[in-house]
Coordinates of C-alpha atoms and ligand atoms in Angstrom, one line a residue:
M1 CA 107.6 85.7 104.1
S2 CA 107.0 86.4 107.6
T3 CA 109.1 89.3 108.9
P4 CA 112.0 88.0 111.1
V5 CA 111.2 89.9 114.5
K6 CA 114.1 92.0 115.3
K7 CA 115.6 91.2 118.8
V8 CA 115.1 94.1 121.2
P9 CA 118.8 94.6 123.3
I10 CA 118.9 94.3 126.6
H11 CA 119.2 97.9 127.4
L12 CA 116.5 99.1 125.7
Q13 CA 114.3 96.7 127.3
S14 CA 113.6 96.9 131.1
A15 CA 112.5 100.2 132.4
Q16 CA 111.4 101.0 128.9
N17 CA 109.1 98.4 128.7
R18 CA 106.0 99.5 130.9
L19 CA 104.1 103.0 130.7
L20 CA 101.2 104.7 132.5
I21 CA 100.1 107.8 130.7
K22 CA 97.8 109.3 133.0
N23 CA 94.8 112.0 132.5
G24 CA 95.1 112.6 128.9
K25 CA 92.3 113.0 126.2
I26 CA 92.4 109.8 123.7
V27 CA 91.8 110.7 120.3
N28 CA 91.2 108.3 118.2
E29 CA 89.2 109.3 114.5
D30 CA 85.8 107.9 116.0
G31 CA 86.0 110.4 119.3
M32 CA 87.4 111.3 122.4
I33 CA 87.4 109.8 125.8
D34 CA 89.3 110.6 128.8
S35 CA 91.0 107.7 129.5
D36 CA 94.8 106.6 130.9
V37 CA 96.8 104.8 128.8
Y38 CA 98.8 101.5 130.1
V39 CA 101.5 99.8 127.7
E40 CA 103.6 97.0 128.1
D41 CA 106.3 95.2 125.8
G42 CA 105.1 97.6 122.8
I43 CA 101.1 96.8 122.7
I44 CA 98.7 99.2 124.5
K45 CA 97.1 96.8 127.5
Q46 CA 95.1 98.3 129.3
L47 CA 92.5 102.1 129.0
G48 CA 90.3 103.5 131.4
R49 CA 90.2 105.2 135.1
N50 CA 92.2 103.1 138.5
L51 CA 94.3 100.7 136.3
I52 CA 95.9 97.9 138.2
I53 CA 99.5 98.5 136.7
P54 CA 102.9 96.9 138.4
G55 CA 104.9 98.8 140.5
G56 CA 107.9 100.9 138.8
T57 CA 106.0 101.8 135.7
R58 CA 107.0 105.0 134.4
K59 CA 104.5 107.5 135.0
I60 CA 103.7 110.5 132.1
D61 CA 100.9 112.9 133.2
A62 CA 98.9 113.8 130.2
R63 CA 96.5 116.4 131.6
G64 CA 95.5 118.9 129.2
K65 CA 97.2 117.1 126.1
Y66 CA 95.9 115.0 123.8
V67 CA 97.0 110.9 123.7
M68 CA 96.6 110.3 119.9
P69 CA 98.2 107.5 117.4
G70 CA 101.7 108.3 115.8
G71 CA 101.3 109.3 112.4
I72 CA 101.8 107.5 110.1
D73 CA 103.7 109.5 106.7
P74 CA 103.0 107.2 103.3
H75 CA 105.0 109.1 101.4
T76 CA 109.1 109.6 102.2
H77 CA 111.7 109.1 99.5
L78 CA 114.9 108.5 102.2
E79 CA 118.2 108.1 100.8
F80 CA 116.7 107.7 97.2
E81 CA 119.0 108.8 93.9
F82 CA 117.5 110.8 91.6
M83 CA 118.2 113.2 89.1
G84 CA 122.4 113.0 89.7
A85 CA 121.9 113.2 93.2
T86 CA 121.0 111.7 96.5
S87 CA 118.6 113.0 98.8
V88 CA 120.4 113.7 102.2
D89 CA 117.8 112.7 104.9
D90 CA 118.6 108.4 105.1
F91 CA 116.4 106.0 106.5
Y92 CA 118.3 107.0 110.1
Q93 CA 118.2 110.7 109.8
G94 CA 114.8 110.6 108.2
T95 CA 113.3 108.5 110.6
K96 CA 114.6 110.3 113.1
A97 CA 112.8 113.5 111.9
A98 CA 110.0 111.7 111.8
V99 CA 109.4 110.8 115.5
A100 CA 110.5 113.9 116.5
G101 CA 107.9 115.4 114.6
G102 CA 105.1 112.7 116.2
T103 CA 105.3 110.3 113.3
T104 CA 105.9 107.1 114.3
M105 CA 105.4 105.1 110.6
I106 CA 106.8 105.9 107.3
M107 CA 106.2 104.3 104.2
D108 CA 108.9 104.7 101.6
F109 CA 109.1 103.7 97.7
V110 CA 111.5 101.0 96.3
I111 CA 112.3 102.6 93.2
P112 CA 114.6 100.4 91.0
R113 CA 117.9 102.1 89.7
R114 CA 117.9 101.6 85.7
G115 CA 118.1 97.5 84.8
E116 CA 118.0 96.8 88.8
S117 CA 114.9 93.7 89.3
L118 CA 111.8 94.9 91.3
L119 CA 113.2 91.9 93.7
E120 CA 117.0 93.1 93.2
A121 CA 115.5 96.6 94.3
Y122 CA 113.4 95.4 97.4
D123 CA 116.2 93.9 98.9
R124 CA 118.7 96.5 98.1
Y125 CA 115.7 99.2 100.5
R126 CA 115.4 96.3 103.2
A127 CA 118.9 95.9 103.8
N128 CA 119.9 99.8 103.7
A129 CA 116.0 100.5 106.0
D130 CA 116.3 97.5 108.3
E131 CA 119.2 98.3 110.8
K132 CA 119.1 102.1 110.3
V133 CA 115.4 103.2 111.0
C134 CA 114.1 104.4 114.2
C135 CA 110.5 103.6 113.6
D136 CA 108.2 101.3 112.0
Y137 CA 107.9 101.5 108.0
S138 CA 106.9 99.6 105.1
L139 CA 107.3 99.6 101.6
H140 CA 105.6 100.6 98.4
V141 CA 107.3 99.7 95.2
A142 CA 107.3 101.6 91.9
I143 CA 106.5 100.0 88.7
T144 CA 108.8 102.2 86.4
S145 CA 108.6 99.8 83.0
W146 CA 106.4 96.9 81.9
S147 CA 107.3 93.5 81.0
P148 CA 106.1 89.8 81.9
K149 CA 108.9 89.9 84.5
V150 CA 107.7 92.7 86.0
K151 CA 104.4 91.3 86.6
E152 CA 105.6 88.1 87.6
E153 CA 107.6 90.1 90.4
M154 CA 104.6 92.6 91.6
T155 CA 103.0 88.9 92.3
I156 CA 106.0 87.6 94.2
L157 CA 106.0 91.0 96.3
A158 CA 102.6 91.1 96.9
R159 CA 102.1 87.0 98.0
D160 CA 105.5 87.0 100.0
H161 CA 107.0 90.2 100.9
G162 CA 104.7 92.0 102.7
V163 CA 103.9 94.7 99.6
N164 CA 100.1 95.6 99.2
S165 CA 100.7 98.8 97.0
F166 CA 102.6 99.4 93.8
K167 CA 102.9 103.1 92.5
F168 CA 102.6 104.3 88.7
F169 CA 104.0 107.7 87.5
M170 CA 102.5 109.0 84.7
A171 CA 105.3 111.9 84.4
Y172 CA 109.2 111.9 84.3
K173 CA 109.2 110.4 80.2
D174 CA 111.7 108.3 79.2
M175 CA 112.7 107.2 83.1
Y176 CA 109.8 106.1 84.7
M177 CA 106.7 106.6 83.0
L178 CA 104.1 104.2 81.9
R179 CA 101.5 104.6 79.3
D180 CA 97.6 104.3 79.5
P181 CA 97.5 100.8 77.7
E182 CA 100.4 100.0 80.5
L183 CA 98.0 101.3 82.9
I184 CA 95.2 99.5 82.2
E185 CA 97.1 96.0 82.9
A186 CA 98.9 97.0 85.8
F187 CA 96.0 97.9 87.5
T188 CA 94.0 94.9 86.5
L189 CA 96.8 93.2 88.1
C190 CA 96.8 95.0 91.4
K191 CA 93.3 94.2 91.6
N192 CA 94.0 90.6 90.8
L193 CA 96.6 90.6 93.7
G194 CA 93.9 92.6 96.1
A195 CA 97.2 95.3 96.2
V196 CA 96.2 99.6 95.7
A197 CA 97.0 101.2 93.0
M198 CA 99.2 104.5 93.6
V199 CA 100.0 106.8 90.8
H200 CA 101.9 110.1 90.2
A201 CA 99.8 111.9 88.4
E202 CA 100.8 114.5 85.7
N203 CA 100.4 114.1 82.3
G204 CA 104.6 113.6 81.3
D205 CA 103.7 114.0 77.4
L206 CA 102.8 117.6 77.9
I207 CA 105.4 118.4 80.3
A208 CA 107.9 117.2 77.9
E209 CA 106.6 119.6 74.5
N210 CA 106.1 122.5 77.4
T211 CA 109.7 122.0 78.9
K212 CA 111.0 122.5 75.4
K213 CA 109.5 125.4 74.1
L214 CA 110.1 127.2 77.7
L215 CA 114.0 126.3 77.1
A216 CA 113.6 127.5 74.0
A217 CA 112.4 131.1 74.9
G218 CA 115.3 131.2 77.6
V219 CA 113.1 130.2 80.4
T220 CA 115.7 128.4 82.6
G221 CA 114.9 129.5 86.0
P222 CA 113.0 127.6 88.9
E223 CA 109.3 129.4 87.7
G224 CA 109.9 127.4 84.3
H225 CA 109.3 123.8 86.1
E226 CA 105.4 125.1 87.8
M227 CA 105.2 126.8 84.0
S228 CA 105.9 123.4 82.4
R229 CA 103.3 121.5 84.2
P230 CA 100.8 123.3 85.5
E231 CA 97.2 122.7 87.2
E232 CA 95.5 121.1 84.6
V233 CA 98.4 119.1 83.4
E234 CA 98.3 117.0 87.1
A235 CA 94.5 117.4 87.4
E236 CA 94.3 115.9 83.8
A237 CA 96.2 112.9 84.7
V238 CA 94.6 112.6 87.6
N239 CA 90.8 112.1 85.7
R240 CA 92.8 109.5 83.9
A241 CA 93.9 107.4 86.8
C242 CA 90.6 107.7 88.0
V243 CA 88.7 106.3 85.0
I244 CA 91.0 103.8 84.2
A245 CA 90.8 102.5 87.7
N246 CA 87.3 103.0 88.0
Q247 CA 87.4 100.6 84.3
V248 CA 89.0 98.3 85.8
N249 CA 87.5 98.2 88.9
C250 CA 90.8 98.8 91.0
P251 CA 91.3 101.0 94.3
L252 CA 93.4 103.6 93.6
Y253 CA 95.4 106.2 95.6
V254 CA 96.9 110.0 94.0
S255 CA 100.1 110.7 96.0
A256 CA 101.2 114.1 95.9
V257 CA 97.8 116.1 95.6
M258 CA 99.2 119.5 94.6
S259 CA 96.4 121.8 93.0
K260 CA 92.9 122.6 93.9
S261 CA 92.0 121.2 90.2
A262 CA 93.4 117.5 91.2
A263 CA 91.7 118.1 94.8
D264 CA 88.4 118.8 92.7
V265 CA 88.6 115.9 90.3
I266 CA 89.3 113.3 93.5
S267 CA 86.5 114.5 95.6
A268 CA 83.9 114.6 92.3
K269 CA 84.9 111.2 91.1
R270 CA 84.4 110.0 94.9
S271 CA 81.0 111.4 94.7
E272 CA 80.4 109.1 91.9
G273 CA 81.5 105.7 93.4
V274 CA 84.9 105.8 92.5
V275 CA 87.4 104.2 95.0
V276 CA 89.7 106.4 95.1
Y277 CA 92.2 108.4 97.7
G278 CA 93.4 111.6 97.4
E279 CA 96.8 112.7 99.3
P280 CA 97.8 116.3 99.6
L281 CA 101.4 116.8 101.3
A282 CA 102.9 118.7 104.1
S283 CA 103.9 120.9 101.5
S284 CA 101.1 121.6 99.8
V285 CA 98.9 122.5 102.8
G286 CA 101.6 124.5 104.5
V287 CA 102.9 126.7 102.1
D288 CA 102.5 127.7 98.0
G289 CA 104.6 128.2 95.0
S290 CA 105.4 131.6 94.9
E291 CA 109.1 131.5 96.2
Q292 CA 109.8 129.4 92.3
Y293 CA 108.6 133.0 90.7
G294 CA 111.0 135.0 93.4
K295 CA 114.1 137.4 92.9
D296 CA 115.6 134.8 94.7
I297 CA 116.7 132.2 92.6
N298 CA 118.4 130.0 95.2
K299 CA 115.5 130.0 97.5
G300 CA 113.4 129.4 94.4
R301 CA 114.8 126.2 93.8
R302 CA 114.5 125.1 97.0
F303 CA 110.9 124.8 96.4
V304 CA 110.8 122.7 93.3
T305 CA 108.9 119.3 94.1
S306 CA 106.6 117.1 91.5
P307 CA 103.7 117.8 91.2
P308 CA 104.9 121.5 91.9
L309 CA 103.9 123.7 94.5
R310 CA 101.2 126.1 93.1
P311 CA 101.7 129.7 92.8
D312 CA 97.7 130.4 93.8
S313 CA 98.0 131.5 97.4
T314 CA 94.3 129.9 98.3
T315 CA 95.8 126.4 97.5
P316 CA 96.9 125.4 101.0
A317 CA 93.8 126.7 102.5
Y318 CA 92.0 124.9 99.7
L319 CA 93.4 121.3 100.3
I320 CA 93.2 121.4 104.4
E321 CA 89.6 122.3 103.7
Q322 CA 89.0 119.3 101.1
L323 CA 90.8 117.2 104.1
A324 CA 88.6 118.2 106.6
Q325 CA 85.4 117.7 104.2
D326 CA 86.7 114.3 103.0
G327 CA 87.1 115.2 99.5
L328 CA 90.9 114.5 100.6
Q329 CA 92.1 111.3 102.8
V330 CA 95.6 111.5 103.9
T331 CA 98.4 113.8 104.3
G332 CA 101.8 112.3 103.5
S333 CA 105.4 114.2 102.9
D334 CA 106.9 113.4 100.0
N335 CA 109.9 113.7 102.1
C336 CA 112.7 114.0 99.3
T337 CA 115.3 116.7 100.5
F338 CA 118.3 117.9 98.9
N339 CA 120.7 120.5 99.9
S340 CA 120.9 123.6 98.5
D341 CA 124.2 122.6 96.8
Q342 CA 122.4 119.9 95.3
K343 CA 119.6 121.9 94.4
A344 CA 122.6 124.0 92.4
L345 CA 122.8 120.9 90.2
G346 CA 119.7 123.1 88.3
K347 CA 121.2 126.6 88.2
D348 CA 121.0 127.2 84.4
D349 CA 118.3 124.6 83.9
F350 CA 115.1 124.0 85.9
T351 CA 114.6 120.4 84.6
K352 CA 117.9 120.1 86.3
I353 CA 116.9 121.0 89.5
P354 CA 116.8 117.6 92.0
N355 CA 112.9 117.5 92.6
G356 CA 111.8 117.3 96.3
V357 CA 110.9 119.3 99.5
N358 CA 111.2 118.5 103.2
G359 CA 108.2 117.9 105.4
V360 CA 108.3 114.4 107.3
E361 CA 109.6 116.3 110.6
D362 CA 106.9 118.7 109.8
R363 CA 104.1 116.9 108.5
M364 CA 102.1 116.9 112.0
S365 CA 103.1 120.3 112.9
V366 CA 101.7 121.8 109.3
V367 CA 98.7 120.0 109.7
W368 CA 97.8 120.5 113.5
E369 CA 98.3 124.3 112.7
K370 CA 96.6 124.8 109.1
G371 CA 93.7 122.2 110.5
V372 CA 93.0 121.8 113.9
H373 CA 94.6 125.5 115.4
A374 CA 93.0 127.5 112.3
G375 CA 89.9 125.7 113.5
I376 CA 89.2 123.8 110.0
M377 CA 89.0 120.2 111.4
D378 CA 88.7 119.0 115.2
P379 CA 91.4 116.6 116.2
T380 CA 89.5 113.6 115.5
R381 CA 89.7 114.1 111.7
F382 CA 93.5 115.2 112.5
V383 CA 94.1 111.6 113.5
S384 CA 92.1 110.5 110.6
V385 CA 94.2 112.1 107.8
T386 CA 97.8 112.2 109.6
S387 CA 97.6 108.1 110.8
T388 CA 94.0 106.5 110.7
N389 CA 93.2 106.5 107.2
A390 CA 96.4 105.5 105.9
A391 CA 96.8 102.3 108.3
K392 CA 93.1 101.4 106.8
I393 CA 94.0 101.8 103.0
F394 CA 97.4 100.2 103.8
N395 CA 95.9 97.6 105.7
L396 CA 97.6 97.9 108.9
Y397 CA 94.4 99.0 111.1
P398 CA 93.6 98.5 113.8
R399 CA 97.7 97.7 114.8
K400 CA 98.4 101.2 113.9
G401 CA 96.4 104.5 113.7
L402 CA 94.2 103.7 116.7
V403 CA 94.7 103.7 120.3
A404 CA 92.9 100.5 121.4
V405 CA 93.8 97.6 123.4
G406 CA 96.1 95.1 121.5
S407 CA 97.4 98.2 119.4
D408 CA 101.1 98.7 118.7
A409 CA 102.0 101.5 121.1
D410 CA 103.0 104.0 118.7
L411 CA 101.8 107.2 120.3
V412 CA 102.1 111.1 120.3
V413 CA 101.1 113.2 123.4
W414 CA 100.1 116.4 122.0
D415 CA 100.3 119.8 123.8
P416 CA 98.2 121.8 121.9
S417 CA 98.8 125.1 124.7
R418 CA 102.7 125.1 123.7
K419 CA 104.2 126.6 120.3
R420 CA 107.2 126.3 118.5
T421 CA 108.5 128.3 115.3
I422 CA 110.1 126.1 112.4
S423 CA 113.6 126.8 111.4
A424 CA 116.4 124.7 109.7
Q425 CA 118.6 125.5 112.1
S426 CA 116.7 123.7 114.5
H427 CA 115.3 120.7 112.8
V428 CA 116.6 117.2 113.0
Q429 CA 116.5 116.6 109.1
A430 CA 119.9 116.5 107.6
V431 CA 118.5 118.9 104.5
D432 CA 119.9 122.5 104.9
F433 CA 116.8 124.2 104.7
N434 CA 112.9 124.4 105.4
I435 CA 110.2 125.4 103.3
F436 CA 108.8 126.2 106.3
E437 CA 111.1 128.1 107.9
G438 CA 109.6 131.1 110.2
M439 CA 106.2 129.6 110.3
E440 CA 105.1 129.6 113.9
I441 CA 103.3 126.2 115.0
N442 CA 100.5 126.2 118.0
G443 CA 100.7 122.8 119.2
V444 CA 103.8 120.4 120.1
P445 CA 104.4 116.6 120.0
E446 CA 105.8 116.6 123.8
Y447 CA 105.8 112.7 123.7
V448 CA 106.7 110.2 121.4
I449 CA 106.2 106.3 122.2
V450 CA 106.9 104.0 119.1
N451 CA 106.7 100.3 120.1
G452 CA 106.2 101.7 123.7
R453 CA 109.2 102.9 124.2
I454 CA 109.9 107.0 124.9
C455 CA 111.8 108.6 121.6
V456 CA 110.5 111.9 122.5
D457 CA 110.7 112.5 126.4
E458 CA 109.2 116.1 127.6
C459 CA 110.2 117.7 123.8
N460 CA 114.0 115.8 124.1
L461 CA 114.5 113.9 121.0
K462 CA 115.8 110.0 122.4
A463 CA 115.2 108.1 118.9
V464 CA 116.9 104.6 118.8
H465 CA 119.2 103.9 115.5
G466 CA 117.5 100.6 114.2
Y467 CA 114.8 100.4 116.4
G468 CA 112.3 100.1 114.0
R469 CA 110.9 97.6 112.1
F470 CA 109.8 96.5 108.6
V471 CA 106.1 96.0 108.8
D472 CA 104.4 93.5 106.1
T473 CA 101.5 95.0 104.6
P474 CA 98.8 92.3 103.6
V475 CA 96.8 92.3 100.9
Y476 CA 93.3 92.9 100.2
P477 CA 92.6 95.5 102.8
L478 CA 89.3 95.3 103.8
Y479 CA 88.4 98.8 104.2
V480 CA 89.1 99.3 100.3
Y481 CA 88.4 95.9 98.6
D482 CA 85.0 95.9 100.5
L483 CA 84.2 99.0 98.5
V484 CA 85.6 97.4 95.2
N485 CA 83.7 94.0 96.2
D486 CA 80.2 96.1 96.5
K487 CA 80.7 97.8 93.5
E488 CA 81.4 94.2 91.5
K489 CA 78.2 93.1 93.1
R490 CA 76.3 95.9 92.3
L491 CA 77.1 94.8 88.1
R492 CA 73.6 93.3 87.2
G493 CA 72.1 93.1 83.6
V494 CA 68.3 94.1 82.5
P495 CA 66.4 90.7 82.4
R496 CA 63.8 90.9 79.1
N497 CA 62.0 88.7 77.1
E498 CA 61.1 88.6 73.2
A499 CA 57.9 89.1 74.3
D500 CA 58.4 92.3 75.2
V501 CA 60.0 94.4 72.4
G502 CA 57.9 97.4 72.2
K503 CA 55.6 96.7 75.1
Y504 CA 57.0 98.9 77.7
A505 CA 58.3 102.4 76.1
D506 CA 55.9 104.4 78.5
E507 CA 57.5 102.7 81.4
D508 CA 60.6 102.6 80.2
A509 CA 60.5 106.5 79.6
A510 CA 59.0 106.7 83.1
I511 CA 61.8 104.8 84.9
L512 CA 64.4 107.5 83.2
R513 CA 62.3 110.0 84.4
A514 CA 62.1 108.8 87.9
K515 CA 65.8 108.0 87.7
E516 CA 66.9 111.5 86.8
A517 CA 64.7 113.1 89.5
A518 CA 66.4 110.8 92.2
R519 CA 69.9 112.0 91.2
A520 CA 69.4 115.4 91.1
A521 CA 67.7 114.8 94.7
A522 CA 71.0 113.1 95.6
A523 CA 73.3 115.8 94.3
A524 CA 71.1 118.2 96.4
A525 CA 71.5 116.0 99.4
I526 CA 75.4 115.3 99.2
A527 CA 75.2 119.5 98.9
N528 CA 73.9 120.2 101.9
A529 CA 75.3 117.4 103.4
S530 CA 78.5 118.7 103.1
R531 CA 77.0 122.4 104.3
M532 CA 76.0 121.0 107.4
N533 CA 79.0 118.8 107.7
H534 CA 81.0 122.4 108.0
T535 CA 78.5 124.7 109.4
N536 CA 76.4 124.8 113.1
G537 CA 72.9 124.6 111.3
N538 CA 72.8 128.3 111.3
G539 CA 75.1 128.4 108.8
N540 CA 77.7 129.3 110.8
H541 CA 81.6 127.8 110.8
D542 CA 82.0 125.0 113.9
S543 CA 84.4 125.7 115.9
P544 CA 86.7 122.8 116.9
R545 CA 85.3 122.6 120.6
S546 CA 82.4 122.4 119.4
K547 CA 82.5 119.6 117.2
V548 CA 84.7 117.9 119.7
S549 CA 81.8 117.9 122.4
S550 CA 79.4 116.8 119.4
I551 CA 81.5 113.9 119.1
S552 CA 82.5 113.4 122.7
C553 CA 78.7 112.8 123.4
T554 CA 79.1 109.2 125.2
P555 CA 77.8 109.5 128.7
T556 CA 79.9 107.2 130.5
L557 CA 83.9 106.3 129.7
P558 CA 84.4 102.9 128.3
E559 CA 86.3 100.3 130.7
S560 CA 88.6 99.2 128.0
A561 CA 88.6 99.7 124.3
V562 CA 89.8 96.0 122.4
F563 CA 90.3 94.7 119.2
T564 CA 89.9 91.1 119.1
P565 CA 91.4 88.7 116.7
S566 CA 88.5 86.5 115.6
G567 CA 90.8 83.6 114.2
K568 CA 89.4 83.5 111.1
G569 CA 91.6 82.9 108.0
P570 CA 95.2 81.8 106.9
R571 CA 97.8 83.4 110.0
L572 CA 101.2 83.5 110.1
E573 CA 102.6 82.1 113.5
G574 CA 103.0 84.9 115.9
Q575 CA 101.4 87.7 114.0
R576 CA 98.4 89.3 115.4
N577 CA 95.3 88.6 112.6
L578 CA 94.5 92.5 112.2
Q579 CA 92.2 91.4 109.1
D580 CA 89.4 90.0 111.5
S581 CA 90.0 92.1 114.2
T582 CA 87.0 94.2 115.5
F583 CA 87.6 97.1 117.9
S584 CA 84.7 96.9 120.3
I585 CA 84.1 98.4 123.3
S586 CA 83.5 96.5 126.6
E587 CA 80.9 98.4 128.6
D588 CA 76.7 98.8 127.6
T589 CA 77.8 102.5 126.1
D590 CA 78.4 100.5 122.9
E591 CA 75.2 101.6 121.5
S592 CA 75.4 105.0 122.4
R593 CA 78.4 105.7 121.4
K594 CA 78.4 103.9 118.3
S595 CA 74.7 105.8 117.6
C596 CA 77.0 108.8 118.3
I597 CA 80.2 107.8 115.9
R598 CA 77.0 107.2 112.9
V599 CA 76.0 110.3 113.3
N600 CA 78.9 112.8 113.8
N601 CA 81.7 111.0 112.6
P602 CA 81.5 107.7 110.2
P603 CA 84.6 105.9 110.7
G604 CA 86.9 107.1 107.5
G605 CA 85.4 110.5 107.7
R606 CA 82.4 112.5 106.9
S607 CA 82.1 111.9 103.6
A608 CA 79.2 112.9 102.0
G609 CA 79.5 110.0 99.9
G610 CA 80.4 107.7 102.6
F611 CA 82.7 105.7 100.4
W612 CA 84.7 103.5 102.6
Ligands
URP701 O1 109.5 115.9 93.6 C1 109.6 115.4 94.2 N1 108.6 114.8 94.6 N2 110.6 114.0 93.8 C2 110.4 113.3 94.3 C3 109.8 111.7 93.5 C4 108.5 111.7 93.1 O2 108.1 112.6 92.0 O3 107.4 112.1 94.3
ZN702 ZN1 107.4 111.0 96.0

């Protein structure tokens, strides 16, 4: 089913449909260039200097600022009915807040009510969101039970409704949780549909047991939440999900990575060749979970989310480091906001605190502050983990997640020299507190352009109710399924003859020894590469500036960056072909730029294992 194109009202056209962003530094995942950007009718039309543009075009001076792909938040729960409450940021307020923070696309989760079919739930979300969203959005669908009907509906959703990702809960026993045999079948179906399996990874049985014990022991405060589901309960489920996905060769996306041990599992599995992506959150890279153990019980409840924020204060920095090193790939928000009075539903029993925290508005700021401003990642990696990698995994690239001719004009002009302080007093979200309260951010989204329209204009929010569109996520994302298919091609047996029995004992032993030596060498090389990635060769950490200069080694600026649809494969009428598009540079700087990219920043990040 093709998505109906929403008509832009006349009053939003005219003056808004042409825009020139001048003098900025364009940041993509693979490098930075000084270039102007010309936008018309919601699409990037030209890149370069001295562009010929129509008179009357609105101009923005971005000197000293970064021009980046708008953020993509792949994990929100707007107006979600959950644990006896409905999250207070609805599709209007939530997407408005997203735009205020530099995010130009969100991905929410269809989670069916008890007894509701997947298709009914999907229609309910569409009807609700389509008319309210201020920016583009897509939908993942949560699979909260398992039956032949569910399988059939998953197939229909993937084929006809623009859904390429399904989420499975390994927690929330007796509510959403699926068991291993169901996960095996479900992941197999995802693989057969060309979809991505997503997991909420926590061991639901252990949580249920621990909860009983804690309540019986009189532990009722918010600390009970984290105590009932400690790190290893998360890490165990992450490991199990990776094993199941790998065995059926299904790509896996781990939502909400909240602990060091969970991150370690993902990073190790990637080094082994498992096609898995890890998503820490604005919350888990921004704050720790110590407030749940504090004396202020009201405050403690505000930090309750699942998997929990960890009391280990070194967790946020560790997760940021993993993002920088490509142990983890994407940042989401898991924005699921409940007001203080809703959180008080659990005042006598931590199991009744509606789970969830804010983040959709502040995700970009928090990652910038803790990552780029702190000197741990450069702006190109910031773009990867806040936008491009999500676009690639969910098959939105290069329409989204890229500043290039032909891409959607979803852009953020980021001023690294301005500061702001996060506060519930000034935030756009509906929720009455902010878990990042008081955090100072060095960098602000000065302009945010959504589909070519300036929705944050010199820091003034001008988001428009209903301006966003639903965006199909087609199955078989190239960047994911190339890896899955590669792994399948590698499956080969050993050619043998009856006559060979007993003949090759020495050779076999030698092969085994050689394999072992190769494995050890590869492990050493990976460890070394990961050290080199983060040091300047003298064992010292690179500053972001020095990384920037090594990445921007293109001697001449490209005139334009273009993605050209090749016309291969079926295409719906009026829809640009994204899958077959290639990003190309139209000057002879092509080769030097490509080699520079290969050395310094391979597409998809600096993975030691190179798994894209
Ligand atoms: O605690 C959270 N994050 N609430 C939303 C549901 C989920 O677990 O993602
Ligand atoms: Zn969630």
